[in-house]
């Protein structure tokens, strides 16, 4: 594939298409040859398993959007090796997850069932909302109910009405949960989103009242940490961070009831010696906020590089190197030539150059810009 150091084109998805239902006999070269008729291909990838067998789908990125659209129009639904292929625009995983969550569904998941609930009971209860193709209570090897099951409707609207009507209803003193049956990946994505939302709300709630403490001695426990900071106000939570084996990581968090108490503790405790170690105390930050702040600091610290066209091309001789015959440009590091022969120094650095001879007027050391390869 073409080497492209700028990832913006790749990440933008412009000109990128997705192909699925490919015959297992189609390899990457065949895929490239098929799509090269529509334009210049930047990258072509066929998904394969651990044994290098095709998974039946792949990706092709063109250098422009017009070529991609042309390929979709001509090849979507066509037969390749007697298999009808799907060709469409590439969609990122995050966007795919969002779109699938909004789609209609026929399969309903139900949990918190009593042990006496049978398949017939589910059929009867859910059958009031429309025709059902299957209703099953999941059971273990001994035939005992696992407390959850699945109902599949013929019509997606019936499934939606059943979820709306029965979710939260009580049957046999148990409150049913009724919702869309989800894949594991969808469930994990939803739980992750909920967890992040909860963490964000907690961080906003304790904004300014939560302190991060590090450089703690290994002997400091949660109780000892609370004792150290309790004189400055009411502590709502206090925790020393530990690894899986229970050994202290040397850091922890202390949350106060008000930001004023936290500010007072920060001013008094930062730098205070505790068990022969000075404490570092600061406002606790979420990982995203901390990363953004560090990136901003790093970008300010980065020195500005001088453009090659602006850099002065005034030749000068390095001190301590008379007779070597090289010139360097002002503003760059001197070449890595030892000033005197010896210690493995090869005198014949440049053909025709003699040690101790007159400088060669046209010999310049090339400038290597940052990011270029030699």
GROMACS .gro file of C-alpha atoms in nm:
model
  374
    1UNK     CA    1   0.000   0.000   0.000
    2UNK     CA    2   0.103   0.362  -0.037
    3UNK     CA    3   0.281   0.505   0.267
    4UNK     CA    4   0.081   0.801   0.395
    5UNK     CA    5   0.213   0.983   0.701
    6UNK     CA    6  -0.094   1.206   0.727
    7UNK     CA    7  -0.371   0.999   0.892
    8UNK     CA    8  -0.644   1.260   0.834
    9UNK     CA    9  -0.751   1.111   0.498
   10UNK     CA   10  -0.763   0.759   0.639
   11UNK     CA   11  -0.958   0.863   0.946
   12UNK     CA   12  -1.200   1.079   0.749
   13UNK     CA   13  -1.328   0.773   0.561
   14UNK     CA   14  -1.340   0.967   0.232
   15UNK     CA   15  -1.335   0.731  -0.066
   16UNK     CA   16  -1.344   0.426   0.164
   17UNK     CA   17  -1.582   0.139   0.081
   18UNK     CA   18  -1.679  -0.188   0.248
   19UNK     CA   19  -1.735  -0.516   0.058
   20UNK     CA   20  -1.896  -0.828   0.207
   21UNK     CA   21  -2.025  -1.172   0.101
   22UNK     CA   22  -1.705  -1.231  -0.095
   23UNK     CA   23  -1.626  -1.581  -0.220
   24UNK     CA   24  -1.346  -1.748  -0.018
   25UNK     CA   25  -1.150  -1.792  -0.343
   26UNK     CA   26  -1.111  -1.415  -0.393
   27UNK     CA   27  -0.774  -1.304  -0.256
   28UNK     CA   28  -0.639  -0.953  -0.196
   29UNK     CA   29  -0.488  -0.923  -0.546
   30UNK     CA   30  -0.817  -1.025  -0.710
   31UNK     CA   31  -0.999  -0.769  -0.495
   32UNK     CA   32  -0.748  -0.500  -0.594
   33UNK     CA   33  -0.770  -0.587  -0.966
   34UNK     CA   34  -1.153  -0.583  -0.956
   35UNK     CA   35  -1.176  -0.234  -0.806
   36UNK     CA   36  -0.875  -0.073  -0.977
   37UNK     CA   37  -1.092  -0.020  -1.286
   38UNK     CA   38  -1.278   0.259  -1.103
   39UNK     CA   39  -0.983   0.472  -0.992
   40UNK     CA   40  -0.653   0.496  -0.809
   41UNK     CA   41  -0.654   0.272  -0.497
   42UNK     CA   42  -0.472   0.398  -0.188
   43UNK     CA   43  -0.524   0.083   0.019
   44UNK     CA   44  -0.691  -0.255  -0.023
   45UNK     CA   45  -0.741  -0.503   0.260
   46UNK     CA   46  -0.909  -0.844   0.276
   47UNK     CA   47  -1.004  -0.959   0.628
   48UNK     CA   48  -0.850  -1.298   0.712
   49UNK     CA   49  -0.853  -1.531   1.013
   50UNK     CA   50  -0.551  -1.671   1.200
   51UNK     CA   51  -0.497  -1.935   0.928
   52UNK     CA   52  -0.495  -1.665   0.652
   53UNK     CA   53  -0.837  -1.778   0.522
   54UNK     CA   54  -1.068  -1.505   0.390
   55UNK     CA   55  -1.350  -1.395   0.624
   56UNK     CA   56  -1.558  -1.292   0.323
   57UNK     CA   57  -1.528  -0.915   0.359
   58UNK     CA   58  -1.275  -0.640   0.292
   59UNK     CA   59  -1.208  -0.268   0.247
   60UNK     CA   60  -1.092  -0.056  -0.047
   61UNK     CA   61  -0.999   0.312  -0.024
   62UNK     CA   62  -0.978   0.530  -0.334
   63UNK     CA   63  -0.799   0.864  -0.358
   64UNK     CA   64  -1.129   1.042  -0.426
   65UNK     CA   65  -1.497   1.007  -0.340
   66UNK     CA   66  -1.613   0.994  -0.704
   67UNK     CA   67  -1.426   0.667  -0.770
   68UNK     CA   68  -1.578   0.514  -0.457
   69UNK     CA   69  -1.933   0.612  -0.560
   70UNK     CA   70  -1.874   0.474  -0.910
   71UNK     CA   71  -1.757   0.139  -0.766
   72UNK     CA   72  -2.062   0.119  -0.536
   73UNK     CA   73  -2.305   0.193  -0.820
   74UNK     CA   74  -2.151  -0.061  -1.059
   75UNK     CA   75  -2.065  -0.350  -0.824
   76UNK     CA   76  -2.324  -0.347  -0.544
   77UNK     CA   77  -2.546  -0.653  -0.595
   78UNK     CA   78  -2.331  -0.795  -0.876
   79UNK     CA   79  -2.209  -1.157  -0.888
   80UNK     CA   80  -1.841  -1.224  -0.813
   81UNK     CA   81  -1.752  -1.595  -0.839
   82UNK     CA   82  -2.127  -1.675  -0.839
   83UNK     CA   83  -2.186  -1.489  -0.511
   84UNK     CA   84  -2.386  -1.166  -0.488
   85UNK     CA   85  -2.169  -0.909  -0.313
   86UNK     CA   86  -2.264  -0.605  -0.109
   87UNK     CA   87  -2.059  -0.291  -0.178
   88UNK     CA   88  -2.130   0.022   0.026
   89UNK     CA   89  -1.966   0.319   0.199
   90UNK     CA   90  -1.747   0.235   0.499
   91UNK     CA   91  -1.910   0.320   0.835
   92UNK     CA   92  -1.709   0.342   1.159
   93UNK     CA   93  -1.785   0.096   1.440
   94UNK     CA   94  -1.909   0.370   1.674
   95UNK     CA   95  -2.154   0.498   1.412
   96UNK     CA   96  -2.266   0.141   1.334
   97UNK     CA   97  -2.341   0.081   1.702
   98UNK     CA   98  -2.542   0.403   1.718
   99UNK     CA   99  -2.743   0.318   1.408
  100UNK     CA  100  -2.820  -0.038   1.520
  101UNK     CA  101  -2.949   0.084   1.857
  102UNK     CA  102  -3.212   0.294   1.677
  103UNK     CA  103  -3.330   0.015   1.449
  104UNK     CA  104  -3.650  -0.180   1.505
  105UNK     CA  105  -3.631  -0.522   1.667
  106UNK     CA  106  -3.838  -0.840   1.673
  107UNK     CA  107  -3.656  -1.030   1.948
  108UNK     CA  108  -3.749  -0.945   2.310
  109UNK     CA  109  -3.548  -1.032   2.623
  110UNK     CA  110  -3.722  -1.087   2.955
  111UNK     CA  111  -3.561  -1.144   3.296
  112UNK     CA  112  -3.651  -1.176   3.665
  113UNK     CA  113  -3.897  -1.457   3.593
  114UNK     CA  114  -4.026  -1.678   3.875
  115UNK     CA  115  -3.922  -2.044   3.868
  116UNK     CA  116  -4.277  -2.154   3.792
  117UNK     CA  117  -4.305  -1.947   3.469
  118UNK     CA  118  -4.320  -2.173   3.160
  119UNK     CA  119  -4.293  -2.124   2.784
  120UNK     CA  120  -4.674  -2.144   2.763
  121UNK     CA  121  -4.711  -1.860   3.016
  122UNK     CA  122  -4.483  -1.637   2.805
  123UNK     CA  123  -4.671  -1.734   2.489
  124UNK     CA  124  -5.003  -1.644   2.648
  125UNK     CA  125  -4.886  -1.313   2.802
  126UNK     CA  126  -4.697  -1.183   2.498
  127UNK     CA  127  -4.937  -1.331   2.242
  128UNK     CA  128  -5.186  -1.056   2.327
  129UNK     CA  129  -4.964  -0.805   2.146
  130UNK     CA  130  -4.931  -0.996   1.816
  131UNK     CA  131  -4.822  -1.320   1.645
  132UNK     CA  132  -4.518  -1.490   1.805
  133UNK     CA  133  -4.277  -1.724   1.627
  134UNK     CA  134  -4.109  -1.850   1.946
  135UNK     CA  135  -4.116  -1.805   2.324
  136UNK     CA  136  -3.870  -1.986   2.548
  137UNK     CA  137  -3.761  -1.981   2.913
  138UNK     CA  138  -3.388  -2.058   2.942
  139UNK     CA  139  -3.310  -2.358   3.165
  140UNK     CA  140  -2.997  -2.529   3.299
  141UNK     CA  141  -2.896  -2.894   3.245
  142UNK     CA  142  -3.133  -3.009   3.521
  143UNK     CA  143  -3.431  -2.830   3.363
  144UNK     CA  144  -3.441  -2.557   3.629
  145UNK     CA  145  -3.538  -2.208   3.509
  146UNK     CA  146  -3.251  -1.955   3.485
  147UNK     CA  147  -3.499  -1.672   3.541
  148UNK     CA  148  -3.483  -1.522   3.190
  149UNK     CA  149  -3.607  -1.596   2.839
  150UNK     CA  150  -3.667  -1.471   2.484
  151UNK     CA  151  -3.978  -1.397   2.277
  152UNK     CA  152  -3.963  -1.345   1.902
  153UNK     CA  153  -4.245  -1.150   1.732
  154UNK     CA  154  -4.336  -1.157   1.363
  155UNK     CA  155  -4.388  -0.781   1.367
  156UNK     CA  156  -4.141  -0.526   1.510
  157UNK     CA  157  -4.425  -0.288   1.612
  158UNK     CA  158  -4.581  -0.565   1.823
  159UNK     CA  159  -4.245  -0.623   1.995
  160UNK     CA  160  -4.214  -0.251   2.075
  161UNK     CA  161  -4.569  -0.242   2.222
  162UNK     CA  162  -4.499  -0.549   2.437
  163UNK     CA  163  -4.181  -0.389   2.578
  164UNK     CA  164  -4.362  -0.064   2.653
  165UNK     CA  165  -4.656  -0.237   2.825
  166UNK     CA  166  -4.486  -0.516   3.022
  167UNK     CA  167  -4.153  -0.368   3.131
  168UNK     CA  168  -4.169  -0.310   3.509
  169UNK     CA  169  -4.494  -0.503   3.559
  170UNK     CA  170  -4.514  -0.745   3.857
  171UNK     CA  171  -4.589  -1.114   3.806
  172UNK     CA  172  -4.577  -1.360   4.101
  173UNK     CA  173  -4.433  -1.079   4.320
  174UNK     CA  174  -4.143  -1.032   4.077
  175UNK     CA  175  -4.090  -0.720   3.868
  176UNK     CA  176  -4.020  -0.812   3.506
  177UNK     CA  177  -3.755  -0.647   3.296
  178UNK     CA  178  -3.863  -0.655   2.931
  179UNK     CA  179  -3.645  -0.501   2.659
  180UNK     CA  180  -3.475  -0.546   2.326
  181UNK     CA  181  -3.262  -0.861   2.301
  182UNK     CA  182  -2.906  -0.733   2.250
  183UNK     CA  183  -2.580  -0.877   2.129
  184UNK     CA  184  -2.300  -0.892   2.383
  185UNK     CA  185  -2.113  -0.606   2.208
  186UNK     CA  186  -2.423  -0.383   2.217
  187UNK     CA  187  -2.480  -0.459   2.585
  188UNK     CA  188  -2.117  -0.385   2.673
  189UNK     CA  189  -2.124  -0.056   2.479
  190UNK     CA  190  -2.440   0.052   2.661
  191UNK     CA  191  -2.300  -0.040   3.004
  192UNK     CA  192  -1.975   0.141   2.926
  193UNK     CA  193  -2.167   0.454   2.826
  194UNK     CA  194  -2.371   0.439   3.148
  195UNK     CA  195  -2.059   0.392   3.359
  196UNK     CA  196  -1.882   0.688   3.193
  197UNK     CA  197  -2.193   0.902   3.244
  198UNK     CA  198  -2.208   0.808   3.614
  199UNK     CA  199  -1.836   0.885   3.659
  200UNK     CA  200  -1.879   1.223   3.488
  201UNK     CA  201  -2.175   1.313   3.708
  202UNK     CA  202  -1.979   1.214   4.020
  203UNK     CA  203  -1.679   1.421   3.906
  204UNK     CA  204  -1.902   1.723   3.838
  205UNK     CA  205  -2.069   1.681   4.178
  206UNK     CA  206  -1.736   1.678   4.366
  207UNK     CA  207  -1.574   1.941   4.141
  208UNK     CA  208  -1.318   2.125   4.353
  209UNK     CA  209  -1.389   1.914   4.664
  210UNK     CA  210  -1.191   1.605   4.563
  211UNK     CA  211  -0.815   1.592   4.626
  212UNK     CA  212  -0.549   1.364   4.478
  213UNK     CA  213  -0.266   1.268   4.713
  214UNK     CA  214   0.057   1.093   4.613
  215UNK     CA  215   0.400   1.006   4.754
  216UNK     CA  216   0.229   0.824   5.041
  217UNK     CA  217   0.432   0.587   5.256
  218UNK     CA  218   0.335   0.218   5.226
  219UNK     CA  219   0.228   0.217   5.590
  220UNK     CA  220  -0.050   0.477   5.530
  221UNK     CA  221  -0.394   0.311   5.539
  222UNK     CA  222  -0.738   0.454   5.459
  223UNK     CA  223  -0.794   0.530   5.829
  224UNK     CA  224  -0.455   0.702   5.866
  225UNK     CA  225  -0.515   0.910   5.553
  226UNK     CA  226  -0.856   1.017   5.685
  227UNK     CA  227  -0.699   1.107   6.019
  228UNK     CA  228  -0.437   1.326   5.847
  229UNK     CA  229  -0.699   1.531   5.656
  230UNK     CA  230  -0.998   1.526   5.897
  231UNK     CA  231  -0.884   1.844   6.078
  232UNK     CA  232  -0.965   2.052   5.767
  233UNK     CA  233  -1.334   1.959   5.730
  234UNK     CA  234  -1.590   1.684   5.680
  235UNK     CA  235  -1.454   1.397   5.466
  236UNK     CA  236  -1.716   1.219   5.252
  237UNK     CA  237  -1.479   0.953   5.116
  238UNK     CA  238  -1.114   0.855   5.155
  239UNK     CA  239  -0.924   0.584   4.969
  240UNK     CA  240  -0.564   0.465   4.932
  241UNK     CA  241  -0.514   0.303   4.588
  242UNK     CA  242  -0.376  -0.054   4.598
  243UNK     CA  243  -0.268  -0.315   4.344
  244UNK     CA  244  -0.441  -0.657   4.317
  245UNK     CA  245  -0.211  -0.801   4.587
  246UNK     CA  246  -0.313  -0.529   4.835
  247UNK     CA  247   0.015  -0.333   4.829
  248UNK     CA  248  -0.024   0.046   4.836
  249UNK     CA  249   0.042   0.231   4.508
  250UNK     CA  250   0.156   0.537   4.705
  251UNK     CA  251  -0.144   0.747   4.599
  252UNK     CA  252  -0.505   0.805   4.700
  253UNK     CA  253  -0.807   1.036   4.702
  254UNK     CA  254  -0.972   1.246   4.972
  255UNK     CA  255  -1.315   1.402   4.908
  256UNK     CA  256  -1.447   1.685   5.129
  257UNK     CA  257  -1.804   1.805   5.168
  258UNK     CA  258  -1.722   2.154   5.031
  259UNK     CA  259  -1.459   2.299   4.793
  260UNK     CA  260  -1.355   2.549   5.062
  261UNK     CA  261  -1.249   2.268   5.298
  262UNK     CA  262  -1.057   2.100   5.014
  263UNK     CA  263  -0.875   2.426   4.931
  264UNK     CA  264  -0.771   2.468   5.294
  265UNK     CA  265  -0.643   2.109   5.310
  266UNK     CA  266  -0.457   2.155   4.980
  267UNK     CA  267  -0.280   2.469   5.104
  268UNK     CA  268  -0.181   2.312   5.438
  269UNK     CA  269  -0.094   1.955   5.336
  270UNK     CA  270   0.089   1.998   5.005
  271UNK     CA  271   0.459   1.943   5.076
  272UNK     CA  272   0.402   1.839   5.440
  273UNK     CA  273   0.638   1.564   5.564
  274UNK     CA  274   0.453   1.244   5.658
  275UNK     CA  275   0.668   0.942   5.758
  276UNK     CA  276   0.979   1.113   5.610
  277UNK     CA  277   0.810   1.171   5.271
  278UNK     CA  278   0.675   1.505   5.143
  279UNK     CA  279   0.311   1.474   5.033
  280UNK     CA  280   0.198   1.594   4.692
  281UNK     CA  281  -0.162   1.720   4.707
  282UNK     CA  282  -0.360   1.856   4.411
  283UNK     CA  283  -0.714   1.886   4.278
  284UNK     CA  284  -0.832   1.547   4.146
  285UNK     CA  285  -0.900   1.546   3.771
  286UNK     CA  286  -1.071   1.306   3.534
  287UNK     CA  287  -0.833   1.122   3.300
  288UNK     CA  288  -0.969   1.305   2.992
  289UNK     CA  289  -0.925   1.650   3.152
  290UNK     CA  290  -0.573   1.562   3.271
  291UNK     CA  291  -0.471   1.438   2.925
  292UNK     CA  292  -0.608   1.753   2.759
  293UNK     CA  293  -0.418   1.976   3.004
  294UNK     CA  294  -0.091   1.787   2.950
  295UNK     CA  295  -0.130   1.803   2.572
  296UNK     CA  296  -0.187   2.178   2.593
  297UNK     CA  297   0.126   2.219   2.807
  298UNK     CA  298   0.330   2.002   2.572
  299UNK     CA  299   0.224   2.198   2.264
  300UNK     CA  300   0.331   2.524   2.434
  301UNK     CA  301   0.670   2.378   2.528
  302UNK     CA  302   0.744   2.245   2.177
  303UNK     CA  303   1.003   2.473   2.010
  304UNK     CA  304   0.921   2.632   1.678
  305UNK     CA  305   1.126   2.482   1.395
  306UNK     CA  306   1.277   2.723   1.145
  307UNK     CA  307   1.172   2.667   0.786
  308UNK     CA  308   1.457   2.549   0.561
  309UNK     CA  309   1.410   2.841   0.321
  310UNK     CA  310   1.448   3.090   0.608
  311UNK     CA  311   1.747   2.929   0.777
  312UNK     CA  312   2.067   3.120   0.695
  313UNK     CA  313   2.300   2.929   0.463
  314UNK     CA  314   2.616   3.097   0.591
  315UNK     CA  315   2.901   2.847   0.578
  316UNK     CA  316   3.118   2.826   0.884
  317UNK     CA  317   3.394   2.598   1.003
  318UNK     CA  318   3.347   2.404   1.326
  319UNK     CA  319   3.594   2.495   1.601
  320UNK     CA  320   3.869   2.244   1.662
  321UNK     CA  321   3.838   2.086   1.317
  322UNK     CA  322   4.084   2.267   1.089
  323UNK     CA  323   4.183   2.080   0.781
  324UNK     CA  324   3.880   1.849   0.769
  325UNK     CA  325   3.747   2.046   0.473
  326UNK     CA  326   3.377   2.043   0.554
  327UNK     CA  327   3.132   2.330   0.583
  328UNK     CA  328   2.816   2.325   0.788
  329UNK     CA  329   2.513   2.554   0.791
  330UNK     CA  330   2.466   2.795   1.077
  331UNK     CA  331   2.178   2.681   1.294
  332UNK     CA  332   2.239   2.303   1.269
  333UNK     CA  333   2.440   2.063   1.483
  334UNK     CA  334   2.798   2.005   1.370
  335UNK     CA  335   2.858   1.677   1.186
  336UNK     CA  336   2.965   1.381   1.398
  337UNK     CA  337   3.333   1.385   1.297
  338UNK     CA  338   3.596   1.361   1.573
  339UNK     CA  339   3.821   1.668   1.561
  340UNK     CA  340   4.145   1.470   1.565
  341UNK     CA  341   4.254   1.139   1.407
  342UNK     CA  342   4.281   0.841   1.635
  343UNK     CA  343   4.051   0.618   1.840
  344UNK     CA  344   3.930   0.430   1.534
  345UNK     CA  345   3.886   0.751   1.332
  346UNK     CA  346   3.873   0.682   0.958
  347UNK     CA  347   4.067   0.952   0.777
  348UNK     CA  348   3.922   0.879   0.433
  349UNK     CA  349   3.580   1.029   0.511
  350UNK     CA  350   3.526   1.177   0.165
  351UNK     CA  351   3.699   1.052  -0.150
  352UNK     CA  352   3.981   1.288  -0.244
  353UNK     CA  353   3.988   1.468   0.090
  354UNK     CA  354   4.321   1.475   0.267
  355UNK     CA  355   4.369   1.539   0.638
  356UNK     CA  356   4.524   1.876   0.693
  357UNK     CA  357   4.449   1.992   0.339
  358UNK     CA  358   4.270   2.305   0.225
  359UNK     CA  359   3.893   2.319   0.271
  360UNK     CA  360   3.680   2.193  -0.018
  361UNK     CA  361   3.463   2.492  -0.116
  362UNK     CA  362   3.155   2.299  -0.235
  363UNK     CA  363   3.130   2.030   0.032
  364UNK     CA  364   2.821   2.093   0.246
  365UNK     CA  365   2.676   1.863   0.511
  366UNK     CA  366   2.311   1.802   0.416
  367UNK     CA  367   2.044   1.928   0.653
  368UNK     CA  368   1.800   1.660   0.770
  369UNK     CA  369   1.463   1.800   0.861
  370UNK     CA  370   1.263   1.657   1.146
  371UNK     CA  371   1.043   1.374   1.024
  372UNK     CA  372   1.259   1.294   0.716
  373UNK     CA  373   1.442   0.969   0.681
  374UNK     CA  374   1.804   0.960   0.575
   0.00000   0.00000   0.00000
